PDB file of C-alpha atoms in Angstrom:
ATOM      1  CA  MET A  43      95.622 104.027 141.085  1.00  0.00           C
ATOM      2  CA  ALA A  44      93.618 102.107 138.471  1.00  0.00           C
ATOM      3  CA  ALA A  45      94.446 104.719 135.817  1.00  0.00           C
ATOM      4  CA  PHE A  46      98.159 104.387 136.575  1.00  0.00           C
ATOM      5  CA  LEU A  47      97.998 100.586 136.358  1.00  0.00           C
ATOM      6  CA  HIS A  48      96.135 100.826 133.056  1.00  0.00           C
ATOM      7  CA  LEU A  49      98.800 103.156 131.679  1.00  0.00           C
ATOM      8  CA  ALA A  50     101.574 100.922 133.010  1.00  0.00           C
ATOM      9  CA  GLY A  51      99.939  97.884 131.392  1.00  0.00           C
ATOM     10  CA  ASN A  52      99.687  99.682 128.049  1.00  0.00           C
ATOM     11  CA  MET A  53     103.327 100.699 128.203  1.00  0.00           C
ATOM     12  CA  LEU A  54     104.380  97.168 129.136  1.00  0.00           C
ATOM     13  CA  PHE A  55     102.493  95.711 126.154  1.00  0.00           C
ATOM     14  CA  LEU A  56     103.957  98.373 123.863  1.00  0.00           C
ATOM     15  CA  TRP A  57     107.468  97.668 125.151  1.00  0.00           C
ATOM     16  CA  VAL A  58     107.164  93.877 124.827  1.00  0.00           C
ATOM     17  CA  PHE A  59     105.417  93.718 121.452  1.00  0.00           C
ATOM     18  CA  GLY A  60     106.004  97.066 119.741  1.00  0.00           C
ATOM     19  CA  ASP A  61     109.670  96.870 118.814  1.00  0.00           C
ATOM     20  CA  ASN A  62     109.211  93.579 116.963  1.00  0.00           C
ATOM     21  CA  VAL A  63     106.262  94.936 114.994  1.00  0.00           C
ATOM     22  CA  GLU A  64     108.261  98.061 114.180  1.00  0.00           C
ATOM     23  CA  ASP A  65     111.136  95.892 112.909  1.00  0.00           C
ATOM     24  CA  ASP A  66     108.745  94.021 110.622  1.00  0.00           C
ATOM     25  CA  LEU A  67     107.031  97.150 109.283  1.00  0.00           C
ATOM     26  CA  GLY A  68     109.835  99.700 109.214  1.00  0.00           C
ATOM     27  CA  HIS A  69     109.876 102.998 111.094  1.00  0.00           C
ATOM     28  CA  LEU A  70     107.659 105.118 108.837  1.00  0.00           C
ATOM     29  CA  ARG A  71     105.068 102.394 108.213  1.00  0.00           C
ATOM     30  CA  TYR A  72     105.000 101.709 111.960  1.00  0.00           C
ATOM     31  CA  VAL A  73     104.065 105.327 112.680  1.00  0.00           C
ATOM     32  CA  VAL A  74     101.299 105.151 110.050  1.00  0.00           C
ATOM     33  CA  PHE A  75     100.202 101.823 111.561  1.00  0.00           C
ATOM     34  CA  LEU A  76      99.958 103.346 115.067  1.00  0.00           C
ATOM     35  CA  LEU A  77      97.992 106.370 113.883  1.00  0.00           C
ATOM     36  CA  LEU A  78      95.528 104.292 111.874  1.00  0.00           C
ATOM     37  CA  CYS A  79      95.042 101.851 114.754  1.00  0.00           C
ATOM     38  CA  GLY A  80      94.067 104.849 116.866  1.00  0.00           C
ATOM     39  CA  VAL A  81      91.561 105.952 114.224  1.00  0.00           C
ATOM     40  CA  GLY A  82      90.103 102.425 114.004  1.00  0.00           C
ATOM     41  CA  ALA A  83      89.838 102.255 117.780  1.00  0.00           C
ATOM     42  CA  GLY A  84      88.024 105.592 117.919  1.00  0.00           C
ATOM     43  CA  ILE A  85      85.562 104.593 115.213  1.00  0.00           C
ATOM     44  CA  ALA A  86      84.822 101.265 116.920  1.00  0.00           C
ATOM     45  CA  HIS A  87      84.242 103.074 120.217  1.00  0.00           C
ATOM     46  CA  ALA A  88      81.905 105.586 118.557  1.00  0.00           C
ATOM     47  CA  VAL A  89      79.894 102.828 116.885  1.00  0.00           C
ATOM     48  CA  GLY A  90      79.864 100.134 119.581  1.00  0.00           C
ATOM     49  CA  ALA A  91      79.946 101.833 122.968  1.00  0.00           C
ATOM     50  CA  GLN A  92      76.822 102.459 125.059  1.00  0.00           C
ATOM     51  CA  ASN A  93      77.959 106.038 125.692  1.00  0.00           C
ATOM     52  CA  PRO A  94      80.062 106.911 122.609  1.00  0.00           C
ATOM     53  CA  ASP A  95      80.119 110.652 123.266  1.00  0.00           C
ATOM     54  CA  ALA A  96      81.960 110.180 126.579  1.00  0.00           C
ATOM     55  CA  PRO A  97      85.588 111.319 126.428  1.00  0.00           C
ATOM     56  CA  LEU A  98      87.947 108.691 125.087  1.00  0.00           C
ATOM     57  CA  VAL A  99      91.335 109.037 126.721  1.00  0.00           C
ATOM     58  CA  GLY A 100      94.273 106.724 126.280  1.00  0.00           C
ATOM     59  CA  ALA A 101      96.097 104.609 123.772  1.00  0.00           C
ATOM     60  CA  SER A 102      94.680 101.185 124.528  1.00  0.00           C
ATOM     61  CA  GLY A 103      93.256 100.823 121.023  1.00  0.00           C
ATOM     62  CA  VAL A 104      96.655 101.591 119.512  1.00  0.00           C
ATOM     63  CA  VAL A 105      98.338  99.067 121.801  1.00  0.00           C
ATOM     64  CA  ALA A 106      95.673  96.506 120.855  1.00  0.00           C
ATOM     65  CA  GLY A 107      96.609  97.074 117.206  1.00  0.00           C
ATOM     66  CA  VAL A 108     100.254  96.428 118.030  1.00  0.00           C
ATOM     67  CA  VAL A 109      99.269  93.221 119.824  1.00  0.00           C
ATOM     68  CA  ALA A 110      97.323  92.088 116.732  1.00  0.00           C
ATOM     69  CA  GLY A 111     100.321  92.767 114.546  1.00  0.00           C
ATOM     70  CA  TYR A 112     102.574  90.846 116.884  1.00  0.00           C
ATOM     71  CA  VAL A 113     100.414  87.738 117.034  1.00  0.00           C
ATOM     72  CA  MET A 114     100.107  87.681 113.245  1.00  0.00           C
ATOM     73  CA  LEU A 115     103.846  88.106 112.754  1.00  0.00           C
ATOM     74  CA  HIS A 116     105.192  86.110 115.721  1.00  0.00           C
ATOM     75  CA  PRO A 117     102.576  83.559 116.822  1.00  0.00           C
ATOM     76  CA  GLN A 118     105.082  80.938 117.960  1.00  0.00           C
ATOM     77  CA  VAL A 119     107.360  83.152 120.044  1.00  0.00           C
ATOM     78  CA  LYS A 120     107.176  82.331 123.738  1.00  0.00           C
ATOM     79  CA  VAL A 121     106.637  85.159 126.197  1.00  0.00           C
ATOM     80  CA  TRP A 122     106.583  85.217 129.984  1.00  0.00           C
ATOM     81  CA  VAL A 123     103.304  85.778 131.808  1.00  0.00           C
ATOM     82  CA  LEU A 124     102.404  85.819 135.478  1.00  0.00           C
ATOM     83  CA  LEU A 125      99.432  83.531 135.972  1.00  0.00           C
ATOM     84  CA  PHE A 126      97.315  84.844 138.860  1.00  0.00           C
ATOM     85  CA  TYR A 127     100.009  87.526 139.315  1.00  0.00           C
ATOM     86  CA  ARG A 128     102.292  84.934 140.925  1.00  0.00           C
ATOM     87  CA  LEU A 129     103.060  81.903 138.791  1.00  0.00           C
ATOM     88  CA  PRO A 130     105.542  82.624 135.955  1.00  0.00           C
ATOM     89  CA  LEU A 131     104.798  80.693 132.777  1.00  0.00           C
ATOM     90  CA  ARG A 132     106.354  80.828 129.337  1.00  0.00           C
ATOM     91  CA  LEU A 133     103.653  80.389 126.695  1.00  0.00           C
ATOM     92  CA  ARG A 134     103.332  80.970 122.966  1.00  0.00           C
ATOM     93  CA  ALA A 135     102.124  84.435 122.021  1.00  0.00           C
ATOM     94  CA  PHE A 136      99.212  82.918 120.114  1.00  0.00           C
ATOM     95  CA  TRP A 137      97.667  81.494 123.302  1.00  0.00           C
ATOM     96  CA  ILE A 138      98.294  84.508 125.506  1.00  0.00           C
ATOM     97  CA  ILE A 139      96.981  87.016 122.996  1.00  0.00           C
ATOM     98  CA  GLY A 140      94.101  84.709 122.062  1.00  0.00           C
ATOM     99  CA  ALA A 141      92.967  84.679 125.696  1.00  0.00           C
ATOM    100  CA  TRP A 142      93.377  88.456 125.837  1.00  0.00           C
ATOM    101  CA  VAL A 143      91.197  88.866 122.710  1.00  0.00           C
ATOM    102  CA  VAL A 144      88.447  86.684 124.163  1.00  0.00           C
ATOM    103  CA  PHE A 145      88.560  88.756 127.369  1.00  0.00           C
ATOM    104  CA  GLN A 146      88.362  92.062 125.453  1.00  0.00           C
ATOM    105  CA  ALA A 147      85.545  90.969 123.134  1.00  0.00           C
ATOM    106  CA  GLY A 148      83.572  89.442 125.997  1.00  0.00           C
ATOM    107  CA  ASN A 149      83.817  92.616 128.026  1.00  0.00           C
ATOM    108  CA  ALA A 150      82.839  94.728 125.012  1.00  0.00           C
ATOM    109  CA  LEU A 151      79.667  92.687 124.636  1.00  0.00           C
ATOM    110  CA  ILE A 152      78.619  92.696 128.314  1.00  0.00           C
ATOM    111  CA  ALA A 153      80.170  95.862 129.767  1.00  0.00           C
ATOM    112  CA  GLY A 154      77.244  98.239 129.328  1.00  0.00           C
ATOM    113  CA  GLU A 155      78.246 101.734 130.421  1.00  0.00           C
ATOM    114  CA  SER A 156      81.676 100.783 131.681  1.00  0.00           C
ATOM    115  CA  GLN A 157      84.439 103.321 132.222  1.00  0.00           C
ATOM    116  CA  VAL A 158      86.724 101.163 130.066  1.00  0.00           C
ATOM    117  CA  ALA A 159      86.543 101.656 126.298  1.00  0.00           C
ATOM    118  CA  TRP A 160      86.310  97.951 125.439  1.00  0.00           C
ATOM    119  CA  TRP A 161      85.146  98.645 121.898  1.00  0.00           C
ATOM    120  CA  ALA A 162      88.238 100.781 121.317  1.00  0.00           C
ATOM    121  CA  HIS A 163      90.359  97.761 122.267  1.00  0.00           C
ATOM    122  CA  VAL A 164      88.439  95.555 119.837  1.00  0.00           C
ATOM    123  CA  GLY A 165      88.551  98.163 117.069  1.00  0.00           C
ATOM    124  CA  GLY A 166      92.276  98.735 117.500  1.00  0.00           C
ATOM    125  CA  PHE A 167      92.922  94.998 117.398  1.00  0.00           C
ATOM    126  CA  VAL A 168      90.894  94.467 114.219  1.00  0.00           C
ATOM    127  CA  THR A 169      92.488  97.508 112.575  1.00  0.00           C
ATOM    128  CA  GLY A 170      95.965  96.277 113.491  1.00  0.00           C
ATOM    129  CA  ALA A 171      95.239  92.815 112.098  1.00  0.00           C
ATOM    130  CA  VAL A 172      94.142  94.280 108.775  1.00  0.00           C
ATOM    131  CA  LEU A 173      96.911  96.856 108.528  1.00  0.00           C
ATOM    132  CA  VAL A 174      99.795  94.534 109.342  1.00  0.00           C
ATOM    133  CA  VAL A 175      98.972  92.571 106.172  1.00  0.00           C
ATOM    134  CA  ALA A 176      99.195  95.709 104.044  1.00  0.00           C
ATOM    135  CA  LEU A 177     102.137  97.409 105.766  1.00  0.00           C
ATOM    136  CA  LYS A 178     104.579  94.587 106.550  1.00  0.00           C
ATOM    137  CA  ARG A 179     107.924  94.495 104.767  1.00  0.00           C
ATOM    138  CA  PRO A 180     107.895  92.311 101.646  1.00  0.00           C
ATOM    139  CA  ASP A 181     110.394  89.834 103.137  1.00  0.00           C
ATOM    140  CA  VAL A 182     108.316  89.313 106.307  1.00  0.00           C
ATOM    141  CA  ARG A 183     105.861  86.421 106.394  1.00  0.00           C
ATOM    142  CA  LEU A 184     102.613  86.305 108.335  1.00  0.00           C
ATOM    143  CA  PHE A 185     102.122  83.486 110.840  1.00  0.00           C
ATOM    144  CA  ASP A 186     105.748  82.498 110.325  1.00  0.00           C
ATOM    145  CA  HIS A 187     106.352  79.348 112.349  1.00  0.00           C
ATOM    146  CA  ASP A 188     110.035  78.963 111.466  1.00  0.00           C
ATOM    147  CA  LEU A 189     111.647  81.272 113.993  1.00  0.00           C
ATOM    148  CA  ARG A 190     115.221  80.377 113.018  1.00  0.00           C
ATOM    149  CA  ALA A 191     114.596  81.235 109.362  1.00  0.00           C
ATOM    150  CA  ARG A 192     112.998  84.529 110.403  1.00  0.00           C
ATOM    151  CA  ILE A 193     116.030  85.458 112.519  1.00  0.00           C
ATOM    152  CA  GLN A 194     118.326  84.579 109.617  1.00  0.00           C
ATOM    153  CA  ARG A 195     116.321  86.729 107.153  1.00  0.00           C
ATOM    154  CA  ARG A 196     116.350  89.648 109.608  1.00  0.00           C
ATOM    155  CA  SER A 197     120.113  89.371 110.118  1.00  0.00           C
ATOM    156  CA  GLU A 198     120.638  89.303 106.330  1.00  0.00           C
ATOM    157  CA  ARG A 199     118.451  92.405 105.955  1.00  0.00           C
ATOM    158  CA  THR A 200     120.175  94.359 108.709  1.00  0.00           C
ATOM    159  CA  GLY A 201     123.695  93.041 108.149  1.00  0.00           C
ATOM    160  CA  GLN A 202     124.003  91.922 111.779  1.00  0.00           C
ATOM    161  CA  GLU A 203     124.886  88.513 113.093  1.00  0.00           C
ATOM    162  CA  PRO A 204     121.956  86.574 114.640  1.00  0.00           C
ATOM    163  CA  ALA A 205     121.917  86.709 118.437  1.00  0.00           C
TER     164      ALA A 205
END
């Protein structure tokens, strides 16, 4: 059951954050971004984990890279979260992802021989943060706080009316 929930969580994060990152990178650069985040996650796991030769299964490092890209591109966007799995709150991505990063890094440092590849999460996140700078479209700004201007630029680029 835990493996299914982990997979479901990864897919939820990819669904919520991935399409926006893909829009800001473009399709081909997004594929390169995903592949390199996976490589960065694998290297971080091999270097940082207590048992680096254990099988590494999953895409959590890639999803962590997508999350890094999202927070650097859309820090002010509000997303829904369920606090304590019950209380719905709408918070800025910066705060939600910041708390997630602290949780991941803390677990990587104290986990020992955990079944979870915490270092892969950290490595994917760091790789994604570096790559999004290099791979973003030229008209996309990092840490863009003016959401209306961003929507206008995207609509001009795609030829569609803003929603």
